[in-house]
PDB file of C-alpha atoms in Angstrom:
ATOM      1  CA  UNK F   1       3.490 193.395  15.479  1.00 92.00           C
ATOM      2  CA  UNK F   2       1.785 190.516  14.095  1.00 95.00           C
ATOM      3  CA  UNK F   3       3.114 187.359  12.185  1.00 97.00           C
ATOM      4  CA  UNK F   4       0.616 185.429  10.383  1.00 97.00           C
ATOM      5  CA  UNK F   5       1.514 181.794  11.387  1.00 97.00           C
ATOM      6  CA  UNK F   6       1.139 179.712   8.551  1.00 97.00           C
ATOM      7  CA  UNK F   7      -0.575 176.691  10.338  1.00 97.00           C
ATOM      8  CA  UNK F   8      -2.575 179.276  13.272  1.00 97.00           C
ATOM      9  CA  UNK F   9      -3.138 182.171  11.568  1.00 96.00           C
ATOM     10  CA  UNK F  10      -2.663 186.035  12.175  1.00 95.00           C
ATOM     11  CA  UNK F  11      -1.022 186.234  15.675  1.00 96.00           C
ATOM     12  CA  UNK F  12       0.108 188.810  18.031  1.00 95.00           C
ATOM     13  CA  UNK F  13       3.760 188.721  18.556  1.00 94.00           C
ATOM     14  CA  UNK F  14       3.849 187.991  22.045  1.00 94.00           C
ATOM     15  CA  UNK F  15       2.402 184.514  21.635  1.00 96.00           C
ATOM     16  CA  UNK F  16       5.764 184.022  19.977  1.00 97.00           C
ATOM     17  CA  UNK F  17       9.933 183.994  20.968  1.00 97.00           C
ATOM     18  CA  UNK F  18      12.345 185.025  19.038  1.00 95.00           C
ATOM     19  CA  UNK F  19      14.662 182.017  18.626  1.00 90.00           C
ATOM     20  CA  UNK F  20      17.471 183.820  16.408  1.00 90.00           C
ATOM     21  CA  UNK F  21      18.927 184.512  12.893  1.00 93.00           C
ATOM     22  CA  UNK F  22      18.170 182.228  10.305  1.00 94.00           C
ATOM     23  CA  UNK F  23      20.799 183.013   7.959  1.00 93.00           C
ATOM     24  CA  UNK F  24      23.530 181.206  10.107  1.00 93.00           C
ATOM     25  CA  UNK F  25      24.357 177.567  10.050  1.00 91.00           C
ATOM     26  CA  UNK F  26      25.669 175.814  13.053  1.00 92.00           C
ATOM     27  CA  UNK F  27      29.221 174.736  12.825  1.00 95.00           C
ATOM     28  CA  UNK F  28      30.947 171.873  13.540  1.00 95.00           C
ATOM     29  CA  UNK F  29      31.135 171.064  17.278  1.00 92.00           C
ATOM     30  CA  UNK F  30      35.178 170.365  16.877  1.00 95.00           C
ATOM     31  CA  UNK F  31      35.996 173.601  15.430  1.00 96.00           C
ATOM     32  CA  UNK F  32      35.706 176.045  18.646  1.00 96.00           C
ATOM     33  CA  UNK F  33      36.676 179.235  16.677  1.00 96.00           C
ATOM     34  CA  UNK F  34      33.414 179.060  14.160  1.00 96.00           C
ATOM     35  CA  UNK F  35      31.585 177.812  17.371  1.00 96.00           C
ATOM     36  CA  UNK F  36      32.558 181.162  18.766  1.00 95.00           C
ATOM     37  CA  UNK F  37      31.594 182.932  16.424  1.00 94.00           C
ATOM     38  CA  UNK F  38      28.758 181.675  15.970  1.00 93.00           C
ATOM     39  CA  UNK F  39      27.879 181.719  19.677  1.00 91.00           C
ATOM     40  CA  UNK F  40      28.783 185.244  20.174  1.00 94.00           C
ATOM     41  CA  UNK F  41      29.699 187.510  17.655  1.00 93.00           C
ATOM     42  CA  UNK F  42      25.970 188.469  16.130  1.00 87.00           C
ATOM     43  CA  UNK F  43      25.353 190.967  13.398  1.00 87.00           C
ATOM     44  CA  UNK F  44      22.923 193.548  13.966  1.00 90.00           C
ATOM     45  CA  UNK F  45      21.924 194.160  10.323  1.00 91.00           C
ATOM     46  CA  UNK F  46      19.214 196.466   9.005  1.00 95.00           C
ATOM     47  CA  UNK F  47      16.293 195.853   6.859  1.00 96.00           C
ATOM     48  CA  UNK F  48      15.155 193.293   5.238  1.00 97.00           C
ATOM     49  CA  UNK F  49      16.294 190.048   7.368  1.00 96.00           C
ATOM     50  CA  UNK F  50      15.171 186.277   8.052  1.00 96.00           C
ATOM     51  CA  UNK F  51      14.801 184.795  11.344  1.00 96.00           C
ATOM     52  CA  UNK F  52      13.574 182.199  13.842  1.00 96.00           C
ATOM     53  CA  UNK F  53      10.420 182.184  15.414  1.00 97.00           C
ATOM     54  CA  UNK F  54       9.098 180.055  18.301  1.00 98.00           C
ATOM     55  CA  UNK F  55       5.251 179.609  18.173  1.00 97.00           C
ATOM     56  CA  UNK F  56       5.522 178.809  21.869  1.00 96.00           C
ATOM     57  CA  UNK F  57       1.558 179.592  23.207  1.00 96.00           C
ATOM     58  CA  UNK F  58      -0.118 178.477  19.493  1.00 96.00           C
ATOM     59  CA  UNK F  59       1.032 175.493  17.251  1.00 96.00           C
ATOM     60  CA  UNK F  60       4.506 175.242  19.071  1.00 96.00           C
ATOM     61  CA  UNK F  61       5.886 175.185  15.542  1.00 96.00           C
ATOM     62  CA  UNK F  62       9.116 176.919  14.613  1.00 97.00           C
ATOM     63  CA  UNK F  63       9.042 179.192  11.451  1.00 97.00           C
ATOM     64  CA  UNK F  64      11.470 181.374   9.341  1.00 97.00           C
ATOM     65  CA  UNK F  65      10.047 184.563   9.471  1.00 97.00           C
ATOM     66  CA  UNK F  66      11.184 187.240   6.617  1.00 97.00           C
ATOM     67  CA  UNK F  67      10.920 190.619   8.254  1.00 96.00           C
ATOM     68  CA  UNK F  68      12.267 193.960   7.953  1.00 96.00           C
ATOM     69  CA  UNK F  69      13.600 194.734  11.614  1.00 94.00           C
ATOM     70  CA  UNK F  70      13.349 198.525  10.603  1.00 95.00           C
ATOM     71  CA  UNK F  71      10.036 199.083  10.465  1.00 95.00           C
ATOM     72  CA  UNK F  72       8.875 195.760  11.851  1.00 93.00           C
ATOM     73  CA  UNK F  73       7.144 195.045   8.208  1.00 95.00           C
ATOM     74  CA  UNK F  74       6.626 190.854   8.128  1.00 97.00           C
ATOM     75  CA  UNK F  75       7.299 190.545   4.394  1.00 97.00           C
ATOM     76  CA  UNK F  76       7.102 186.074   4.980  1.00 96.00           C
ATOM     77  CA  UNK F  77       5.989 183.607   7.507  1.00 97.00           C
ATOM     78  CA  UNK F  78       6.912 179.920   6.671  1.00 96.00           C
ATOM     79  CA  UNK F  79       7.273 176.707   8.629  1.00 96.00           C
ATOM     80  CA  UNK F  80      11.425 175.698   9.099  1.00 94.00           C
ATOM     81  CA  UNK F  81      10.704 172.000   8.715  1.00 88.00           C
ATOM     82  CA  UNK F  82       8.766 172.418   5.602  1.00 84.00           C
ATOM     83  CA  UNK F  83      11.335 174.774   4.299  1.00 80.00           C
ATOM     84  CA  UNK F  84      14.321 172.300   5.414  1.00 79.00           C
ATOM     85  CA  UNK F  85      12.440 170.002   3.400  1.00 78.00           C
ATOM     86  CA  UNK F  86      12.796 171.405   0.577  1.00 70.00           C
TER      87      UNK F  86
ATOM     88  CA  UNK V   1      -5.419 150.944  51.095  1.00 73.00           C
ATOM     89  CA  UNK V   2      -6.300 154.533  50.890  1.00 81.00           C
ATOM     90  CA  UNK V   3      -9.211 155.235  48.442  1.00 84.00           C
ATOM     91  CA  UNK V   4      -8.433 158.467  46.371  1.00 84.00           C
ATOM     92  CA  UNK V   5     -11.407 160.949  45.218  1.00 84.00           C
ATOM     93  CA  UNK V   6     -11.857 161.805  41.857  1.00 83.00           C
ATOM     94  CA  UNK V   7     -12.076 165.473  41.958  1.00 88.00           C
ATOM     95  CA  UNK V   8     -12.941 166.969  38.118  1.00 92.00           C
ATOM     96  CA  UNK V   9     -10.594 169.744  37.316  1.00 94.00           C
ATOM     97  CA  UNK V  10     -14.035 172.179  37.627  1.00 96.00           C
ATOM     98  CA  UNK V  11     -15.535 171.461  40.662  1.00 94.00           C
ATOM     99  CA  UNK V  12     -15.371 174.728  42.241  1.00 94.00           C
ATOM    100  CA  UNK V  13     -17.460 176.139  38.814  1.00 95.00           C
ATOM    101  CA  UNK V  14     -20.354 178.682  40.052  1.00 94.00           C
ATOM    102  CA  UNK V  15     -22.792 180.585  39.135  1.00 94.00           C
ATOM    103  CA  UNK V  16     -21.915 184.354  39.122  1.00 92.00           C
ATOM    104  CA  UNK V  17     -23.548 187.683  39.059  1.00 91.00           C
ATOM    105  CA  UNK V  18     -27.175 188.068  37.722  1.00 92.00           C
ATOM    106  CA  UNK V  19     -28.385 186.957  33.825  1.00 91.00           C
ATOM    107  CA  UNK V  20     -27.912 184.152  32.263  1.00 94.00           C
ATOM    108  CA  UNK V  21     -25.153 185.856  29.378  1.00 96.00           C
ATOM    109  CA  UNK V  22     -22.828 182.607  29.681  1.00 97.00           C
ATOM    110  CA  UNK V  23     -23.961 178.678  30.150  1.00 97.00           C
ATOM    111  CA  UNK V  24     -20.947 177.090  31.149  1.00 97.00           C
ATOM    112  CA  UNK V  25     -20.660 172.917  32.441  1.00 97.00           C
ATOM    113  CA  UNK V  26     -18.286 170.904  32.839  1.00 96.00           C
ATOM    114  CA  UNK V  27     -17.181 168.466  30.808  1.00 95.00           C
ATOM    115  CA  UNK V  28     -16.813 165.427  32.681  1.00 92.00           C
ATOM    116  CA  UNK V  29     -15.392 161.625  32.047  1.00 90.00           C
ATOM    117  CA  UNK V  30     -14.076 162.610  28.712  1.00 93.00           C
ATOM    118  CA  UNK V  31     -10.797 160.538  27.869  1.00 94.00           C
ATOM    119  CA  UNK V  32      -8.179 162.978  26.135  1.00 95.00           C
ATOM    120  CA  UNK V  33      -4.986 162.440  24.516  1.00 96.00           C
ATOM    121  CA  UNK V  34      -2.166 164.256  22.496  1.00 97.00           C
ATOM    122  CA  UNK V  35      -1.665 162.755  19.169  1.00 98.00           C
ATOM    123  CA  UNK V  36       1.571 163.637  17.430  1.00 97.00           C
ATOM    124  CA  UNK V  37       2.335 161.812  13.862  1.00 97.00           C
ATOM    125  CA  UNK V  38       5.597 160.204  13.575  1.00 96.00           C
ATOM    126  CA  UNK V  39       8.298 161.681  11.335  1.00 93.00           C
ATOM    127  CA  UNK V  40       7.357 160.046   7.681  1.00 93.00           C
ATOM    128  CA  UNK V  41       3.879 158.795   8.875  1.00 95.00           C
ATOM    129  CA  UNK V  42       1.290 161.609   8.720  1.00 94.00           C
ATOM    130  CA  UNK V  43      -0.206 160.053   5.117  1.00 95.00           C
ATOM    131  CA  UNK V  44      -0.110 156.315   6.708  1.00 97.00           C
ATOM    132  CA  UNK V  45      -1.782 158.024  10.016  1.00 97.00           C
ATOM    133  CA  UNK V  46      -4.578 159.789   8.407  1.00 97.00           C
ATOM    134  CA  UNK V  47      -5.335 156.276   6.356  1.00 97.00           C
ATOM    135  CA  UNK V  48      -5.539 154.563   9.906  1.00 97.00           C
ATOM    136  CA  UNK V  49      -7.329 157.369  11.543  1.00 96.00           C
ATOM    137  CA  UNK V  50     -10.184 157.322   8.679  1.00 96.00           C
ATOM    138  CA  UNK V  51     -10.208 153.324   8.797  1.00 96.00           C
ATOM    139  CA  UNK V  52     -10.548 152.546  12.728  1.00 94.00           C
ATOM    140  CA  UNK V  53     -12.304 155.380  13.327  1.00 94.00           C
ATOM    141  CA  UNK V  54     -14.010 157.086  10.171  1.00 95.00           C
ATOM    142  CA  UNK V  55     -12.858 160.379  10.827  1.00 96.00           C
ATOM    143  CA  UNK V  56     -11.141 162.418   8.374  1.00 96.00           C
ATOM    144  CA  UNK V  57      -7.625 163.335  10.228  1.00 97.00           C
ATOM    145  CA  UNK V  58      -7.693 167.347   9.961  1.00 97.00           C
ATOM    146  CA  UNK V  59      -4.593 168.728   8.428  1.00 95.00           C
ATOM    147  CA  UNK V  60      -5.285 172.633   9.785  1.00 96.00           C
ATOM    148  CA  UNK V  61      -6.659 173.936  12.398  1.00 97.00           C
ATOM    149  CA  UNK V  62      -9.929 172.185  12.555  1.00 96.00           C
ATOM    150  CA  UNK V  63     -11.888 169.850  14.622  1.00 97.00           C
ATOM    151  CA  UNK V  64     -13.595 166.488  12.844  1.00 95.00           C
ATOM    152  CA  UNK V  65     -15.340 163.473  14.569  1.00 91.00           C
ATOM    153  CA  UNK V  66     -18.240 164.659  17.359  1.00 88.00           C
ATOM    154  CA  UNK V  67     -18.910 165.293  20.756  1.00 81.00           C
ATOM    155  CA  UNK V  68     -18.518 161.212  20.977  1.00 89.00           C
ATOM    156  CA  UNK V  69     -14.939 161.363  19.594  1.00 93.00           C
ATOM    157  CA  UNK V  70     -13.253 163.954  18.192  1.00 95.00           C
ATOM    158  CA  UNK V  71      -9.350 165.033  16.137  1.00 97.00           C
ATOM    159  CA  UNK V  72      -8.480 168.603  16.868  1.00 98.00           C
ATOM    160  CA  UNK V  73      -5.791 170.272  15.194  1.00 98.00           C
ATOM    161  CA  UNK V  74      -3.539 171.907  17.432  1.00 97.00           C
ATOM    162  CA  UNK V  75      -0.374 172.399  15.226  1.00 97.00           C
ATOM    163  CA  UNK V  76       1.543 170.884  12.552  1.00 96.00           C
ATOM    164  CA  UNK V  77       1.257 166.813  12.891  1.00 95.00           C
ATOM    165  CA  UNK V  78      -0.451 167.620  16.112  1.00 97.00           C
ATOM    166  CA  UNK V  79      -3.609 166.345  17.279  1.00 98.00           C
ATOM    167  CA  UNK V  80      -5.752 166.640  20.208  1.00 97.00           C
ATOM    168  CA  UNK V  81      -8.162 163.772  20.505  1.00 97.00           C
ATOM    169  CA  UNK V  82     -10.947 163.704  23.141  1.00 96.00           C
ATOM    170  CA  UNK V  83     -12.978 160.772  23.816  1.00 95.00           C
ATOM    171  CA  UNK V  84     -16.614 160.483  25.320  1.00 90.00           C
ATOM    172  CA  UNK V  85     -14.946 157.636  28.036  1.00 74.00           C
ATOM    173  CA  UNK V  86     -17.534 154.660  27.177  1.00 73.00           C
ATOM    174  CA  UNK V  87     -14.755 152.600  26.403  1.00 77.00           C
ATOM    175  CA  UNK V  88     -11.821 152.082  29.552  1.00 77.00           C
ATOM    176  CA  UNK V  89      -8.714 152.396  28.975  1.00 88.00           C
ATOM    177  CA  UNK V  90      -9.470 154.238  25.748  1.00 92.00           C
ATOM    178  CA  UNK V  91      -5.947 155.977  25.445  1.00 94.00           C
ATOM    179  CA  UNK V  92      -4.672 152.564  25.770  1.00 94.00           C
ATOM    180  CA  UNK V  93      -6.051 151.209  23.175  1.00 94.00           C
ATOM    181  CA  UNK V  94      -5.634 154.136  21.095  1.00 95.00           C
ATOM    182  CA  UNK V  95      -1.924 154.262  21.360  1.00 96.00           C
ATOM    183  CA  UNK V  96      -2.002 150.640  20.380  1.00 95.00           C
ATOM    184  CA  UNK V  97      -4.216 151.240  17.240  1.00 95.00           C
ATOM    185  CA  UNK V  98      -1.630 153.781  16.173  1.00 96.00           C
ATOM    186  CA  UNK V  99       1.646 152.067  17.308  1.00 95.00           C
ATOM    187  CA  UNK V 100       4.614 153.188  15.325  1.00 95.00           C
ATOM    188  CA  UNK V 101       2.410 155.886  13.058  1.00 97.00           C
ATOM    189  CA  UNK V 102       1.867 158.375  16.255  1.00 97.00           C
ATOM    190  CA  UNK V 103       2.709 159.460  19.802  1.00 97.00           C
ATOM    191  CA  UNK V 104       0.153 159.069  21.918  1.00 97.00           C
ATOM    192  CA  UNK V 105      -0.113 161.054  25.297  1.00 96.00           C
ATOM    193  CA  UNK V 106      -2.713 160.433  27.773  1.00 94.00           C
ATOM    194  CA  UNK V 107      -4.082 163.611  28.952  1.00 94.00           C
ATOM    195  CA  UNK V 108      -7.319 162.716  30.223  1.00 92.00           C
ATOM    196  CA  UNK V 109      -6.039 164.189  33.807  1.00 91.00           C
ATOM    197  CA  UNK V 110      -3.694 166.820  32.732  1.00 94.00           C
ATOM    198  CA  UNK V 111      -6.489 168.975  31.706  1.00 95.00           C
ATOM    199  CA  UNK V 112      -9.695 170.314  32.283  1.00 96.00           C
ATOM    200  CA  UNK V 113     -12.488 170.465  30.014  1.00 97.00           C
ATOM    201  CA  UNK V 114     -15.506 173.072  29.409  1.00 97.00           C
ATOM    202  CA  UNK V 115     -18.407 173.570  27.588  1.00 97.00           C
ATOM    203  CA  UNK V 116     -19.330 177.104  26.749  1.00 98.00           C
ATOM    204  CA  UNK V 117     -22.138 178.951  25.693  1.00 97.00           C
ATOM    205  CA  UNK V 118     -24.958 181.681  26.107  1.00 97.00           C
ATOM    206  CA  UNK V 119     -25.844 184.863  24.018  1.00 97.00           C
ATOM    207  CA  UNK V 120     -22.790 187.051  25.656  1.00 97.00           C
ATOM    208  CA  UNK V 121     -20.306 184.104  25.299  1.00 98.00           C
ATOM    209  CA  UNK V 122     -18.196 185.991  22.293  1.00 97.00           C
ATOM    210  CA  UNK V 123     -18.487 189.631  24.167  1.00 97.00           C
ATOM    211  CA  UNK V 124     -16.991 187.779  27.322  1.00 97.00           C
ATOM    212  CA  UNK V 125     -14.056 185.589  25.777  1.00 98.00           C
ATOM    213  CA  UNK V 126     -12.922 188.890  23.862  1.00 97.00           C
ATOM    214  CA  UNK V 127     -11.822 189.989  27.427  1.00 97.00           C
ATOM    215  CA  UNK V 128      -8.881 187.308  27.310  1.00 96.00           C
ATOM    216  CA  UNK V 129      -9.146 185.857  23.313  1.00 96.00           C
ATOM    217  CA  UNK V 130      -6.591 188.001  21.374  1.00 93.00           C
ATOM    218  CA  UNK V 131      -8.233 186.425  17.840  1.00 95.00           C
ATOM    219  CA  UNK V 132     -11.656 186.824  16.263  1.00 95.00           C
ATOM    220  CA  UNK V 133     -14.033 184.445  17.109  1.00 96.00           C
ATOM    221  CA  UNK V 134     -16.824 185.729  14.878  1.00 96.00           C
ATOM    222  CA  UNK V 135     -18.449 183.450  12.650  1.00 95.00           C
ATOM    223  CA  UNK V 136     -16.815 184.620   9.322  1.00 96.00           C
ATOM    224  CA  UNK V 137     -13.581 184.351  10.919  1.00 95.00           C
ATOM    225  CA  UNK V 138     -14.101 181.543  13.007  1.00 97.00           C
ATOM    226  CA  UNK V 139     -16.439 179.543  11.800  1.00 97.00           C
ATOM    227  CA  UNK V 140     -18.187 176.241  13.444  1.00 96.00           C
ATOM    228  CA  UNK V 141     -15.127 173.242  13.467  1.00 96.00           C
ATOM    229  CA  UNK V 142     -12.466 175.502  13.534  1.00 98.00           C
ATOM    230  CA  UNK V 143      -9.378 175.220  16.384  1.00 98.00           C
ATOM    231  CA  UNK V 144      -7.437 177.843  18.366  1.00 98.00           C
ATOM    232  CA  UNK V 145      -4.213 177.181  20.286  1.00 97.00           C
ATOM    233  CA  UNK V 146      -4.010 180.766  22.182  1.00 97.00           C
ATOM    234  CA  UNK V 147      -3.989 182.380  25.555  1.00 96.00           C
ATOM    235  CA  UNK V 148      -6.445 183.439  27.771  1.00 97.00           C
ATOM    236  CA  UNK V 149      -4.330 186.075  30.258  1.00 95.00           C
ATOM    237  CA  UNK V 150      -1.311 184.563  30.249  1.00 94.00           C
ATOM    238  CA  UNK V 151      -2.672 180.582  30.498  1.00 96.00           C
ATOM    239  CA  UNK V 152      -2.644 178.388  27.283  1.00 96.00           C
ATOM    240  CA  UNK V 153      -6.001 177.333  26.514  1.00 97.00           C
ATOM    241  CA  UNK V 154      -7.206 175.123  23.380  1.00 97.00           C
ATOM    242  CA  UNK V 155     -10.788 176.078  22.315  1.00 96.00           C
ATOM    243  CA  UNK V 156     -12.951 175.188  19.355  1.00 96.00           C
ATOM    244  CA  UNK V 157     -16.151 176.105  18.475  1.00 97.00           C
ATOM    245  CA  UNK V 158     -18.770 172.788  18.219  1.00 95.00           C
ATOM    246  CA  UNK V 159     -21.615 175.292  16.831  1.00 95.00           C
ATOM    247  CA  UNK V 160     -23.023 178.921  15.705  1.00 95.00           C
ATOM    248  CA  UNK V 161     -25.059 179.560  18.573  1.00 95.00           C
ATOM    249  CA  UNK V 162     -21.915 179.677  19.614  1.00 95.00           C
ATOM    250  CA  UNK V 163     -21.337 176.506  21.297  1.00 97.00           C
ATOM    251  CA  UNK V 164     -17.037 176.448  22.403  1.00 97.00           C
ATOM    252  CA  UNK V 165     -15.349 174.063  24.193  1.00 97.00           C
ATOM    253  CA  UNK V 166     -12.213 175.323  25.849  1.00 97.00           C
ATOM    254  CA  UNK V 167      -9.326 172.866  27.800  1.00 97.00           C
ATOM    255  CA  UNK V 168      -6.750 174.482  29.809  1.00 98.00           C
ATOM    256  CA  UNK V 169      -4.273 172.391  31.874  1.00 97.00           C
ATOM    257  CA  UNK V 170      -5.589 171.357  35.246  1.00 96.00           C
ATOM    258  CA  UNK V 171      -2.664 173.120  36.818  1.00 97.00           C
ATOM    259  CA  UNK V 172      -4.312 176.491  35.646  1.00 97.00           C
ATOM    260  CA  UNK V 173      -8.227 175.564  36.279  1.00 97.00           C
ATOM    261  CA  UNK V 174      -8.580 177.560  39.447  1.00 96.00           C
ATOM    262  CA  UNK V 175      -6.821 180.663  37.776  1.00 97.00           C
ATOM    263  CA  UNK V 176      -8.880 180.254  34.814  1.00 98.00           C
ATOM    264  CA  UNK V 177     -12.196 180.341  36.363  1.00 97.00           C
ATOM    265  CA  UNK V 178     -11.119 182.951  38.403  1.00 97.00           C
ATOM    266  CA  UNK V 179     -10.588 184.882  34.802  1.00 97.00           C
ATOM    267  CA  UNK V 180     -13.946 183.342  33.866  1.00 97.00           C
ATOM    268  CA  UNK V 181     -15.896 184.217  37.025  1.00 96.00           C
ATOM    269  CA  UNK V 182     -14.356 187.923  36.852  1.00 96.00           C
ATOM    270  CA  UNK V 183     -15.103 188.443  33.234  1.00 97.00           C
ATOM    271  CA  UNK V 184     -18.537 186.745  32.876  1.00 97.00           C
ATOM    272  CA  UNK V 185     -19.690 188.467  35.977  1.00 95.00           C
ATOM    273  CA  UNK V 186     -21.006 191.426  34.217  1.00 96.00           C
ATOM    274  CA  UNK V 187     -23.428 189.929  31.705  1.00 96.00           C
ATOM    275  CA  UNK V 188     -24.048 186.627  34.348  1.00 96.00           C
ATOM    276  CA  UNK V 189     -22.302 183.530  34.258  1.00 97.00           C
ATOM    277  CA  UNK V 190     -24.693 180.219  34.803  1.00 97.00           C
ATOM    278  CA  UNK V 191     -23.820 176.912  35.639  1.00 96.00           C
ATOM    279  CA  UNK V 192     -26.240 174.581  33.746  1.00 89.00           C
ATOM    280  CA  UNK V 193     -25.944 171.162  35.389  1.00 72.00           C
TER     281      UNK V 193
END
């Protein structure tokens, strides 16, 4: 699998880490039962689905990577701080 | 007071098998520093850059400047500046020409620097380089943060011949020559002093 880095480049996978789902938002610290949840109880959905992305031996940027986890198609590739930018 | 030796990160560099398919040397006394703009600064940090120093900040994955003083892009906001070390102190004064627009890092020690070349250079680095390093898809000026087995190297190309300097953390030198010396071996790996 490759995901084309938007500041590197086309990149083999394995300069990257997978840093989690990018459709969930962190809760509150106070409120232990979203915390949970958040914390442990992960979907495992199929298809088409967004995640995060370490760039950890290139640019060391973080990026929201739109990917189908069935057949490992990368559909999007986009930095998270320009997209939390926006 | 004990006097300590200056050992560059290189120094056990050596010639290897027979031909002359890879030049490498050492590049020695060159001040080096991370660069990283500070959040709201990167337009006010390219106009200081191209003022004190008449380079043109990259904004990708390129090199600008020379082999005198040169910007590397090595990720988003992210620079890697080396310095021909004329001037002492250089990271010094850098970090207070670019107080409060950047974070500068003095790395002049942290890694090691080399300076590639020779007609099987490209054959050789596709050993460990998982990108293309052809002309068309690498051309002169352009950066690569990747790794060479296993050890994160930054590498740019200065010229077609194909000219590439490569810096790897000093921590890894002896494994990467070892990498070197074991790929290069083949075609003949030359130390030109």
């Amino acid at each position: 699998m490759r995901i084309p880095c938007p500041y590197c480049g086309s990149r083999d996978a394995s300069e990257f880490s997978y840093s989690g789902d990018a459709t969930l938002t962190r809760p509150a610290p106070d409120n232990a039962d979203a915390m949970f949840d958040y914390v442990y109880l992960r979907d495992n959905p199929v298809g088409v689905h967004r995640e995060y992305w370490y760039h950890d031996a290139g640019c060391h940027a973080w990026l929201t990577v739109t990917r189908n986890v069935s057949t490992h198609e990368v559909i999007d590739a986009v930095l998270a701080h320009d997209e939390a930018a926006s | 007071m004990l006097d300590l030796a200056h050992i560059p990160a290189f120094a056990n560099l050596r010639s290897m098998g027979d031909g002359r398919g890879v030049i490498a040397r050492e590049r020695r006394g060159i001040a080096v520093a991370t660069v990283m703009a500070r959040k709201g600064q990167s337009a006010a940090l390219a106009a200081a850059v191209k003022e004190q120093f008449d380079i043109n900040l990259p904004l990708g994955p390129h090199g600008s400047g020379s082999d005198a003083m040169s910007f590397l892009g090595t990720g988003p906001g992210r620079w890697l500046v080396t310095h021909d070390a004329g001037t002492p102190r250089f990271v010094d004064s850098l970090a207070q020409q670019l107080d409060s627009l950047a974070s500068v890092v003095e790395q002049s020690d942290g890694v090691g620097l080399l300076r590639l070349s020779g007609p099987a250079l490209l054959e050789v680095l596709a050993k460990g380089v998982a990108i293309d390093l052809s002309a068309t898809a690498f051309p002169a000026g352009s950066v690569a943060v990747t790794q060479i087995a296993h050890m994160g190297v930054t590498l740019w190309k200065v010229d077609e011949a194909p000219t590439i300097h490569i810096a790897v953390a000093r921590s890894m030198a002896g494994s990467f020559l070892h990498w070197l010396e074991a790929s290069a071996a083949v075609a003949g790996l030359v130390v030109d002093s």
